[in-house]
CSV table of C-alpha atoms in Angstrom, one decimal:
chain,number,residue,atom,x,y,z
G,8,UNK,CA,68.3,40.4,17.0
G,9,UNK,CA,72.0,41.8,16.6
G,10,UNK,CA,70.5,44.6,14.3
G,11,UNK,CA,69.0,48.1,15.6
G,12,UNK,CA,66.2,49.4,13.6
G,13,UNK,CA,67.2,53.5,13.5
G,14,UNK,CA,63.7,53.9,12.2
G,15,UNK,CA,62.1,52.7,14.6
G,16,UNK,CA,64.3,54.4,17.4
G,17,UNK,CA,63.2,58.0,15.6
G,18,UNK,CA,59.5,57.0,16.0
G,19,UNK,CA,59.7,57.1,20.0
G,20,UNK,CA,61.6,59.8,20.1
G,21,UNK,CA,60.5,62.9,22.3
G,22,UNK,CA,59.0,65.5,19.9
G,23,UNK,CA,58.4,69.0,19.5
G,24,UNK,CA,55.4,69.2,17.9
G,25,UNK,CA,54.8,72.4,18.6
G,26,UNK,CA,53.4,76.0,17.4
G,27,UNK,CA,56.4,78.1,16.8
G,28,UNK,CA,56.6,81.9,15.2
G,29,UNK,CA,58.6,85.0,14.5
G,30,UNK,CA,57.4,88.5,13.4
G,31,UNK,CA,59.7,91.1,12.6
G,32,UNK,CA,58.4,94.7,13.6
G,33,UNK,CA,60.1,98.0,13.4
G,34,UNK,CA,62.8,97.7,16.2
G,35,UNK,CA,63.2,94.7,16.6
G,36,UNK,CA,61.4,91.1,16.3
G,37,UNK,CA,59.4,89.4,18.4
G,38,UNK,CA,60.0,85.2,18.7
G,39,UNK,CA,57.0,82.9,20.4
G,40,UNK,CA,56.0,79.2,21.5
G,41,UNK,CA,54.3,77.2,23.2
G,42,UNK,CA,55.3,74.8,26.0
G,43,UNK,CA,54.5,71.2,25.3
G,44,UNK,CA,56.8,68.4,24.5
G,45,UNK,CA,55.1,65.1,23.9
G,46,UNK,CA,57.0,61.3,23.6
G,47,UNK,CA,53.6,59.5,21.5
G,48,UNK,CA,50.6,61.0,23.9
G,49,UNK,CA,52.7,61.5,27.4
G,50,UNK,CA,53.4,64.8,27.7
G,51,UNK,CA,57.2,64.6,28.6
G,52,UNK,CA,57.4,68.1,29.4
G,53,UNK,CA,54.6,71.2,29.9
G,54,UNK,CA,56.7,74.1,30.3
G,55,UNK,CA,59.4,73.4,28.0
G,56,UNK,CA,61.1,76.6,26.6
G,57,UNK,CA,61.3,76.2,23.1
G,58,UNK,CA,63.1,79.5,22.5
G,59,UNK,CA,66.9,79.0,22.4
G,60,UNK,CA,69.9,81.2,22.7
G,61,UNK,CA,72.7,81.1,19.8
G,62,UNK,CA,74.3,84.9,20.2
G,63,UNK,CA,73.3,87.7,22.2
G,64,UNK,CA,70.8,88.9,19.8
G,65,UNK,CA,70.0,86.1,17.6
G,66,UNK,CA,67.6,83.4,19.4
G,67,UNK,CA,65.9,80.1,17.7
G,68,UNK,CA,62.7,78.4,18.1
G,69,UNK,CA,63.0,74.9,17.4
G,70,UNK,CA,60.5,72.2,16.0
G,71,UNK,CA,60.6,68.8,15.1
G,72,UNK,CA,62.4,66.7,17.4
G,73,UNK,CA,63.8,67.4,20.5
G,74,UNK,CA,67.2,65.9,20.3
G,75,UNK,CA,67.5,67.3,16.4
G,76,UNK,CA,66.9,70.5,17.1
G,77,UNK,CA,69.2,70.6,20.3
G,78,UNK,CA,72.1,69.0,19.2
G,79,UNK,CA,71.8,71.6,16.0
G,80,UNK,CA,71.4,74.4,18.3
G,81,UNK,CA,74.6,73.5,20.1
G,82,UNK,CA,76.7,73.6,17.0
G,83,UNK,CA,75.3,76.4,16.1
G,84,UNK,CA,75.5,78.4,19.2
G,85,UNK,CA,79.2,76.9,19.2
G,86,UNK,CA,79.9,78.2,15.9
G,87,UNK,CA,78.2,81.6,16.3
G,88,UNK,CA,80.8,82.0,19.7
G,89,UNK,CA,84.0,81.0,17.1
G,90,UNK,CA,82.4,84.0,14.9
G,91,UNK,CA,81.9,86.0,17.4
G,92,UNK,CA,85.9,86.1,18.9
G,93,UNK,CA,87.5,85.6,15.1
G,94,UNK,CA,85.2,88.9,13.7
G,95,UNK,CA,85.5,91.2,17.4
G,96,UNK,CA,81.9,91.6,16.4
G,97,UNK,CA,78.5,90.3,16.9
G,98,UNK,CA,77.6,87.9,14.1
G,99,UNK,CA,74.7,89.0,11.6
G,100,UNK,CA,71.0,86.8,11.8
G,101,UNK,CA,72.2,85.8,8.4
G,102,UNK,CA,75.2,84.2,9.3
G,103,UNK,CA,73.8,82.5,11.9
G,104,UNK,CA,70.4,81.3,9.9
G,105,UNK,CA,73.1,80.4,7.0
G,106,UNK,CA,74.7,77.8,9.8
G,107,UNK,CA,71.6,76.4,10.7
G,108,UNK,CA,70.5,76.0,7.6
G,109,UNK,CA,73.6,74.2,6.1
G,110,UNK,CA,73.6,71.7,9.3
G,111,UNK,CA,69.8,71.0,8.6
G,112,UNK,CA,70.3,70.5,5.0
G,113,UNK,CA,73.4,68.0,5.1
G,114,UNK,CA,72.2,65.6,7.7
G,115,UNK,CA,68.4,66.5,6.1
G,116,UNK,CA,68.4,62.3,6.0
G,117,UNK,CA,68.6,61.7,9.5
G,118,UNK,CA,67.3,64.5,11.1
G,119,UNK,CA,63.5,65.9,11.6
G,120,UNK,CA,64.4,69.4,12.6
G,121,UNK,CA,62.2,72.9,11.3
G,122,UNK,CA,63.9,76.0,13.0
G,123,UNK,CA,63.3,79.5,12.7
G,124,UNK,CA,65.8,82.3,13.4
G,125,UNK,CA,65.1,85.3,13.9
G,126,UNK,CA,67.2,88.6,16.0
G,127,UNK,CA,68.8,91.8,15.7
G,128,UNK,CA,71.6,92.8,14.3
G,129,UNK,CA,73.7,95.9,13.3
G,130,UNK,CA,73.7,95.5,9.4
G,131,UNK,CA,70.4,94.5,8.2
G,132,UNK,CA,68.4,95.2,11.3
G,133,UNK,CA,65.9,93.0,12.3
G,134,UNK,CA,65.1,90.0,10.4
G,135,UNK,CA,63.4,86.4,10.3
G,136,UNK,CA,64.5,83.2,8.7
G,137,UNK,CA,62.5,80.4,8.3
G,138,UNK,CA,64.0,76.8,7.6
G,139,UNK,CA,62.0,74.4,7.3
G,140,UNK,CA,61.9,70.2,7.1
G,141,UNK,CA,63.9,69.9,3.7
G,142,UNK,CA,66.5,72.7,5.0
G,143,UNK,CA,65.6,75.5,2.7
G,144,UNK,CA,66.4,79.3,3.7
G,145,UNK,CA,63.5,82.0,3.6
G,146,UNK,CA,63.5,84.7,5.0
G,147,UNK,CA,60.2,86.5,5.7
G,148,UNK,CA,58.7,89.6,7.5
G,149,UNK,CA,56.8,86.7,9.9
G,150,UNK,CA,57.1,82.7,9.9
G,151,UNK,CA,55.2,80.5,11.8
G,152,UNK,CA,56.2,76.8,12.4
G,153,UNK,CA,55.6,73.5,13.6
G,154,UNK,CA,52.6,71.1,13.4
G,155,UNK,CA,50.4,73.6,15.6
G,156,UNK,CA,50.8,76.5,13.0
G,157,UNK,CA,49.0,75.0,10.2
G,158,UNK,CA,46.0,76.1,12.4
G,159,UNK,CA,46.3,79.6,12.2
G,160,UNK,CA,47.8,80.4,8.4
G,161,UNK,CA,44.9,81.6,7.8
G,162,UNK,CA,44.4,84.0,10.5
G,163,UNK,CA,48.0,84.6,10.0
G,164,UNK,CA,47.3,85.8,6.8
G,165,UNK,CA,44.1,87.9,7.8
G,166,UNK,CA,45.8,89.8,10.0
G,167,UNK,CA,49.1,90.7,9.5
G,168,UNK,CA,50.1,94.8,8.6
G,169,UNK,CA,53.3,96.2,8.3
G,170,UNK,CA,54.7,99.2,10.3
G,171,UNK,CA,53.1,97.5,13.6
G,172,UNK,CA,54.8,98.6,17.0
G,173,UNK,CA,56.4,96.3,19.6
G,174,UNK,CA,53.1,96.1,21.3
G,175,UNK,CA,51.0,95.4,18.6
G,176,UNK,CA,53.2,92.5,17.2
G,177,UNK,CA,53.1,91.0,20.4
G,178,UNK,CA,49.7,91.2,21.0
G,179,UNK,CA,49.7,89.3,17.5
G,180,UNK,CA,52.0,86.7,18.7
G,181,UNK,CA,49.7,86.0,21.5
G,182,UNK,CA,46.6,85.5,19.9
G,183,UNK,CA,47.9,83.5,17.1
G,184,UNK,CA,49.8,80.9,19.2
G,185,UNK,CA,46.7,80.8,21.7
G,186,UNK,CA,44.6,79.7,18.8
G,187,UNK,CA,47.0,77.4,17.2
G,188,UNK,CA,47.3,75.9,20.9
G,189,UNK,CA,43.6,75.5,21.5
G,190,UNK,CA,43.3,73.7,18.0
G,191,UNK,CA,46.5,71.5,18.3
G,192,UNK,CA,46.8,68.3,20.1
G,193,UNK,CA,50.4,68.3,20.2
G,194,UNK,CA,50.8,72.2,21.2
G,195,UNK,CA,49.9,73.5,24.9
G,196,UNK,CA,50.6,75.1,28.2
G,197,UNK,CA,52.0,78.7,28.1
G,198,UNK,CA,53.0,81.1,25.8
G,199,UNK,CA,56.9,81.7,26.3
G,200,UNK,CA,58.0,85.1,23.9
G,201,UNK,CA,60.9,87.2,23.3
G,202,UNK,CA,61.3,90.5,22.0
G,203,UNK,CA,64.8,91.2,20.9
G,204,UNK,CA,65.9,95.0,20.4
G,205,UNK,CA,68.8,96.5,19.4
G,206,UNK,CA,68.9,97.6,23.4
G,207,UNK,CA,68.3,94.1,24.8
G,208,UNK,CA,66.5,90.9,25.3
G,209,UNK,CA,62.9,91.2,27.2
G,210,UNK,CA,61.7,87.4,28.2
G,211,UNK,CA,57.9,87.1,28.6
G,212,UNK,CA,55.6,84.5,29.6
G,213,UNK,CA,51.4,83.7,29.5
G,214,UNK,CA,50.8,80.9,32.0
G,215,UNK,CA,48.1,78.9,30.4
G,216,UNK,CA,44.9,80.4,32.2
G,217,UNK,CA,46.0,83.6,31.1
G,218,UNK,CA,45.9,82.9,27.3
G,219,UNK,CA,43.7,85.0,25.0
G,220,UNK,CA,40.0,82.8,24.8
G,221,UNK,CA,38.3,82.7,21.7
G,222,UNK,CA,35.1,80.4,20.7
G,223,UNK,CA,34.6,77.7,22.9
G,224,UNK,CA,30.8,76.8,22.6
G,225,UNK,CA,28.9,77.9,25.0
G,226,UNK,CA,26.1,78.0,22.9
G,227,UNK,CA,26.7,74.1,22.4
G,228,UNK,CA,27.5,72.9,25.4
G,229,UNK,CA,26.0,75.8,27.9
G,230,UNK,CA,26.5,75.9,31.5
G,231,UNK,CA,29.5,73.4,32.2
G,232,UNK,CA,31.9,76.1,30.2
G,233,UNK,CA,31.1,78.9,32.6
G,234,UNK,CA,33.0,79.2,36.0
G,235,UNK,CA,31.5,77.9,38.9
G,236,UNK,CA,29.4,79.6,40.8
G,237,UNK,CA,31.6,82.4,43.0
G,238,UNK,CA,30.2,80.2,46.5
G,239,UNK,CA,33.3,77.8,45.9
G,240,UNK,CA,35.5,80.6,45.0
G,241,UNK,CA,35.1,82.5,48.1
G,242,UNK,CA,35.8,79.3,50.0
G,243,UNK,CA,39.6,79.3,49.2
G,244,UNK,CA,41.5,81.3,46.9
G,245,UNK,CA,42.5,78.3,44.5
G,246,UNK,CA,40.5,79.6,41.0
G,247,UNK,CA,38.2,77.5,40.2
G,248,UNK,CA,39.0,75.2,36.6
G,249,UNK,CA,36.4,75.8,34.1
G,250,UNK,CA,34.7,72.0,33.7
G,251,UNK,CA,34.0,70.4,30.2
G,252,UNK,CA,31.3,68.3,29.4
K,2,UNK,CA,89.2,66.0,5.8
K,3,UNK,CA,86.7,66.3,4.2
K,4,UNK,CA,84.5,69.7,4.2
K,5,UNK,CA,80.9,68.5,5.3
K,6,UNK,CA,78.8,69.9,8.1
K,7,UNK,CA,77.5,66.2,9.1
K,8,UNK,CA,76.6,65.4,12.6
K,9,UNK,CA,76.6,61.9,12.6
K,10,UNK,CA,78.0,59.6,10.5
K,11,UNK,CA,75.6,58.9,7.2
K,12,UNK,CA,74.5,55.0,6.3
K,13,UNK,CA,77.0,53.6,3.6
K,14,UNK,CA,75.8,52.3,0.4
K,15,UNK,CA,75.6,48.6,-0.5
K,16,UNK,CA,78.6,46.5,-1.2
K,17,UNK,CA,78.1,45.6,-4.7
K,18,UNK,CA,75.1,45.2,-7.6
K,19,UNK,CA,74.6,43.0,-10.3
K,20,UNK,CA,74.9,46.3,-12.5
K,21,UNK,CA,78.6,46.8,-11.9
K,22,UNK,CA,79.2,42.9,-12.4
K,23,UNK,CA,76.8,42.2,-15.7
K,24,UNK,CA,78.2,41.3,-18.7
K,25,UNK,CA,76.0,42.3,-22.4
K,26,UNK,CA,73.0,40.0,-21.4
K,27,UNK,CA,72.2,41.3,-18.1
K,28,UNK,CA,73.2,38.9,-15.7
K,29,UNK,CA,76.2,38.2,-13.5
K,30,UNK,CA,80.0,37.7,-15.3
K,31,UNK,CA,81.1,34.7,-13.8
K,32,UNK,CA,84.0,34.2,-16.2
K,33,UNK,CA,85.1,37.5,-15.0
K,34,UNK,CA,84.5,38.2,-11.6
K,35,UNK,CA,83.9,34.8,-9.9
K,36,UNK,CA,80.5,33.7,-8.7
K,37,UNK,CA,78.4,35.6,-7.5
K,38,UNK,CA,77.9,36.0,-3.8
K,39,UNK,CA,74.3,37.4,-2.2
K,40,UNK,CA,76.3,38.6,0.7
K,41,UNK,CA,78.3,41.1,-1.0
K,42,UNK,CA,75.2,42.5,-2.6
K,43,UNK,CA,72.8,42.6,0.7
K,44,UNK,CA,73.6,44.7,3.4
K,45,UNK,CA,73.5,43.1,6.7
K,46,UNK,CA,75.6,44.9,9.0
K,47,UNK,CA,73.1,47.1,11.0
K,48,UNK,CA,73.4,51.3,10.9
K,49,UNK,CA,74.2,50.6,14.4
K,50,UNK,CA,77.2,49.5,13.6
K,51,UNK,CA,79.0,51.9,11.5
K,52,UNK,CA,77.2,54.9,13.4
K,53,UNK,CA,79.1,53.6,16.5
K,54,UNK,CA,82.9,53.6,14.4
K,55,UNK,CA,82.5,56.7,12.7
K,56,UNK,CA,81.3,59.0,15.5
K,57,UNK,CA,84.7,60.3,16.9
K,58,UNK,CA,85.7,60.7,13.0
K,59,UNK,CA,82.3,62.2,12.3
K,60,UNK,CA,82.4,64.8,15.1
K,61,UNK,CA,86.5,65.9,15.0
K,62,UNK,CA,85.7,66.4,10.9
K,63,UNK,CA,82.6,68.9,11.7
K,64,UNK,CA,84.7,70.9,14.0
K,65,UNK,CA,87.2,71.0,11.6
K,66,UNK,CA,84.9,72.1,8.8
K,67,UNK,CA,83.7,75.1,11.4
K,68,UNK,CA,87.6,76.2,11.7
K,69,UNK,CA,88.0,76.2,8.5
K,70,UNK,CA,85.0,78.2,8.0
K,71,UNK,CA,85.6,81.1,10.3
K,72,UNK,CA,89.4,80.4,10.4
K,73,UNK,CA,90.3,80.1,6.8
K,74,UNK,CA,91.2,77.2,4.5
K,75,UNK,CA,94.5,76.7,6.6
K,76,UNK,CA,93.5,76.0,9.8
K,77,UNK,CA,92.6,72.2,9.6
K,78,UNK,CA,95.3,71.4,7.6
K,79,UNK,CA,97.7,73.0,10.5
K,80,UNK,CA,95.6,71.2,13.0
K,81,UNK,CA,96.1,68.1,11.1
K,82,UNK,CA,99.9,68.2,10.4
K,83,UNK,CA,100.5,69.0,14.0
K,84,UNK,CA,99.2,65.9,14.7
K,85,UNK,CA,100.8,64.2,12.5
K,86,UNK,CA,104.1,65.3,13.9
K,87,UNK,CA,103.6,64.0,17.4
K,88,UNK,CA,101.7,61.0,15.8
K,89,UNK,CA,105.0,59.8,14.4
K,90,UNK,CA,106.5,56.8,16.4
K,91,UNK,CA,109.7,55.1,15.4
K,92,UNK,CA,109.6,52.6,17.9
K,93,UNK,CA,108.3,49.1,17.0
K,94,UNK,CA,107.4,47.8,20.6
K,95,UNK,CA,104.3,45.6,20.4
K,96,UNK,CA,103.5,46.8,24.0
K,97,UNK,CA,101.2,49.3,24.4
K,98,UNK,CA,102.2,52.8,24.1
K,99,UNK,CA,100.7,55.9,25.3
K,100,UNK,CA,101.2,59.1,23.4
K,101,UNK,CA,100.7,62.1,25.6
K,102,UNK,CA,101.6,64.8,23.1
K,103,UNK,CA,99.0,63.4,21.1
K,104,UNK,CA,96.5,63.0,24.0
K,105,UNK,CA,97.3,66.6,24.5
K,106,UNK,CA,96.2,67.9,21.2
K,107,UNK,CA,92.9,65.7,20.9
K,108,UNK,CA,91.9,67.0,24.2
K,109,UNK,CA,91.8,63.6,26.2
K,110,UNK,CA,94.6,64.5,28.1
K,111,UNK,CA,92.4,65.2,31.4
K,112,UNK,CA,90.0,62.8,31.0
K,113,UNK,CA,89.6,58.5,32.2
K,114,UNK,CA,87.8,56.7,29.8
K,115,UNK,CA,87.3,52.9,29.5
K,116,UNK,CA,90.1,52.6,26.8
K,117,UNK,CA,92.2,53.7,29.8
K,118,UNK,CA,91.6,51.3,31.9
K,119,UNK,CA,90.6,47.9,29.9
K,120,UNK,CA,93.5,48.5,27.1
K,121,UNK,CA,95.5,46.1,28.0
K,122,UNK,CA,97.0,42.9,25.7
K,123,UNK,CA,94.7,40.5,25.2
K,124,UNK,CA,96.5,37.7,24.8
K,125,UNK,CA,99.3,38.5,27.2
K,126,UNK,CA,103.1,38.4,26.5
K,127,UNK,CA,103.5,38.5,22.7
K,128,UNK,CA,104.7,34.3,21.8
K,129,UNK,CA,105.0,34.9,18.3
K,130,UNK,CA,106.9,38.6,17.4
K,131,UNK,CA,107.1,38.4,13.8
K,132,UNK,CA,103.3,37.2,12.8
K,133,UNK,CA,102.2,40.1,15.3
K,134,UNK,CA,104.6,43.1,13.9
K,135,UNK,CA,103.0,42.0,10.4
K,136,UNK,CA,99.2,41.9,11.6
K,137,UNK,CA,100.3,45.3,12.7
K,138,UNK,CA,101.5,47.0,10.0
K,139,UNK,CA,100.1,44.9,7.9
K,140,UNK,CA,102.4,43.4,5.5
């Protein structure tokens, strides 16, 4: 009894499983994810924004689990702000992936922590890096993380070009985390995405009746996924939830 | 100081192994090195426990590692020796001291925590001077 079982504290831990991504597109790069942070089945928290700040143009969206990935965040938004005032510059994506990654890959026994970085900056442009459990460093022209995303490699794979615009990519970043959310037990809510530019940082969010639908059989289970009929609608302006048999 | 981007303080290894004690057929060298005790060689001393002494140590050495990343190889060493100068106490009081200089430089100088209020002697006025100055420098 006078002995704590660590192991046993990780496995109620709150946890990020989460879909997570980053595509990098002409100007800029465009970071997503969902909302959901689960502790076992309870959702702890549904509108949980997974996207974090390290510099002004470098942002991180964090998997795994939640105290990990925060308390790795906050070194490394600590470090980057060291950086920062000893260059007089902003610090490159690489530095700052190149932190992350060396935190993740030094503790990589007692932390469960898969981050992606992704940003602008003035050297190499935009750019993506993808670190996942072990604490490796990829960089990539998209990355998608978390438990939700090994949904949607495939349509990942389908359907990425190069040369897309901003709108395109995050029209991409949409669909993709809709369908890994729809698929995933431990992904939901609403869509939180960034799209940092050289000019700026442009926050956007898809509240979770607005997401992109895709198949949901109605040819299996018929009438109970349509709306209800527009009687009850009229009545009061609540919109009506879709029922499921 | 040693250069290493840990967050919290890592589990230590085991004590000892039959490995490091074993004499040409395999087993434990009692002529040598005494009999053998299972305690040494299991680990029963929770995580808990070593987690809880190293943090401070654990967290000062990864924000020295950081200076001396973006600062150069210098910078913890400087931060080091300075505290090491006001660290330095001649006197030999077995009273408790406070050491505000070096408060100052680990950043605790504005802040009440429960060393600051429950640090007092345990056992009240020192009764036996000499066995206490060796306990604490350990002669």
């Amino acid at each position: 009894m006078d002995r704590i079982d660590m192991h046993r504290l990780k496995q109620g831990e709150v946890n990020l499983g989460t879909s997570i991504m980053a595509v990098q597109f002409d100007g800029g790069v465009v970071i997503g994810a969902d909302s959901r942070t689960t502790t076992g089945s309870y959702i702890a928290n549904r509108v949980t924004d997974k996207l974090t700040f390290l510099h002004d143009r470098i942002y991180c969206c964090r998997s795994g689990s939640a105290a990990d990935t925060q308390a790795i965040a906050d070194f490394g938004h600590y470090y980057l702000q060291m950086q920062a005032q000893v260059l007089g510059s902003a610090p490159s994506v690489l530095t700052a992936a190149a932190i992350m990654e060396k935190m993740c890959y030094q503790n990589k026994d007692q932390l469960s922590a898969g981050i992606i970085v992704a940003g602008w900056d003035e050297k190499a442009g935009p750019s993506v890096y993808n670190i996942p459990l072990g604490g490796g460093l990829f960089r990539q022209p998209w990355a998608i993380g978390g438990s939700g995303s090994t949904y949607v490699y495939g349509y990942c794979d389908a359907t990425y070009q190069e040369g897309w615009g901003k709108d395109e990519t995050v029209n991409f970043v949409k669909n993709t985390l809709a369908l890994a959310m729809s698929r995933d037990g431990s992904s939901g809510g609403c869509i939180r995405m960034c799209v940092i530019t050289k000019d700026g940082v442009e926050r956007k969010f898809i509240p979770g009746d607005q997401l992109p639908r895709f198949w949901e059989g109605k040819e299996i289970l018929g009438e109970a996924t349509q709306k209800p009929p527009a009687a009850i609608s009229a009545v009061s302006d609540v919109a009506p939830m879709a029922v499921e048999v | 100081m040693d250069p290493s981007f840990r967050i919290v303080p890592g589990s230590a290894p085991k004590a000892a192994s039959v490995a490091q004690t074993s004499n040409s057929l395999g087993l434990h060298d009692t002529l040598r090195y005494g009999p053998r005790t299972i305690a040494t060689e299991v680990k029963t001393e929770g995580t808990l426990k070593d987690r809880l002494q190293n943090w401070e140590e654990t967290q000062d050495n990864l924000k020295l590692t950081m200076m001396r990343n973006t600062h150069g190889l210098h910078a913890p060493m400087r931060i080091l020796m300075e505290r090491n100068i006001v660290g330095v106490n001649p006197h030999m009081s077995l009273l408790p001291q406070t050491n505000l200089q070096l408060d100052i430089l680990m950043g605790r100088d504005e802040s009440i925590e429960p060393v600051d209020v429950f640090a007092g002697p345990l056992n009240g006025p020192p009764l036996d001077i000499r066995h206490d100055m060796e306990k604490k420098h350990r002669i």
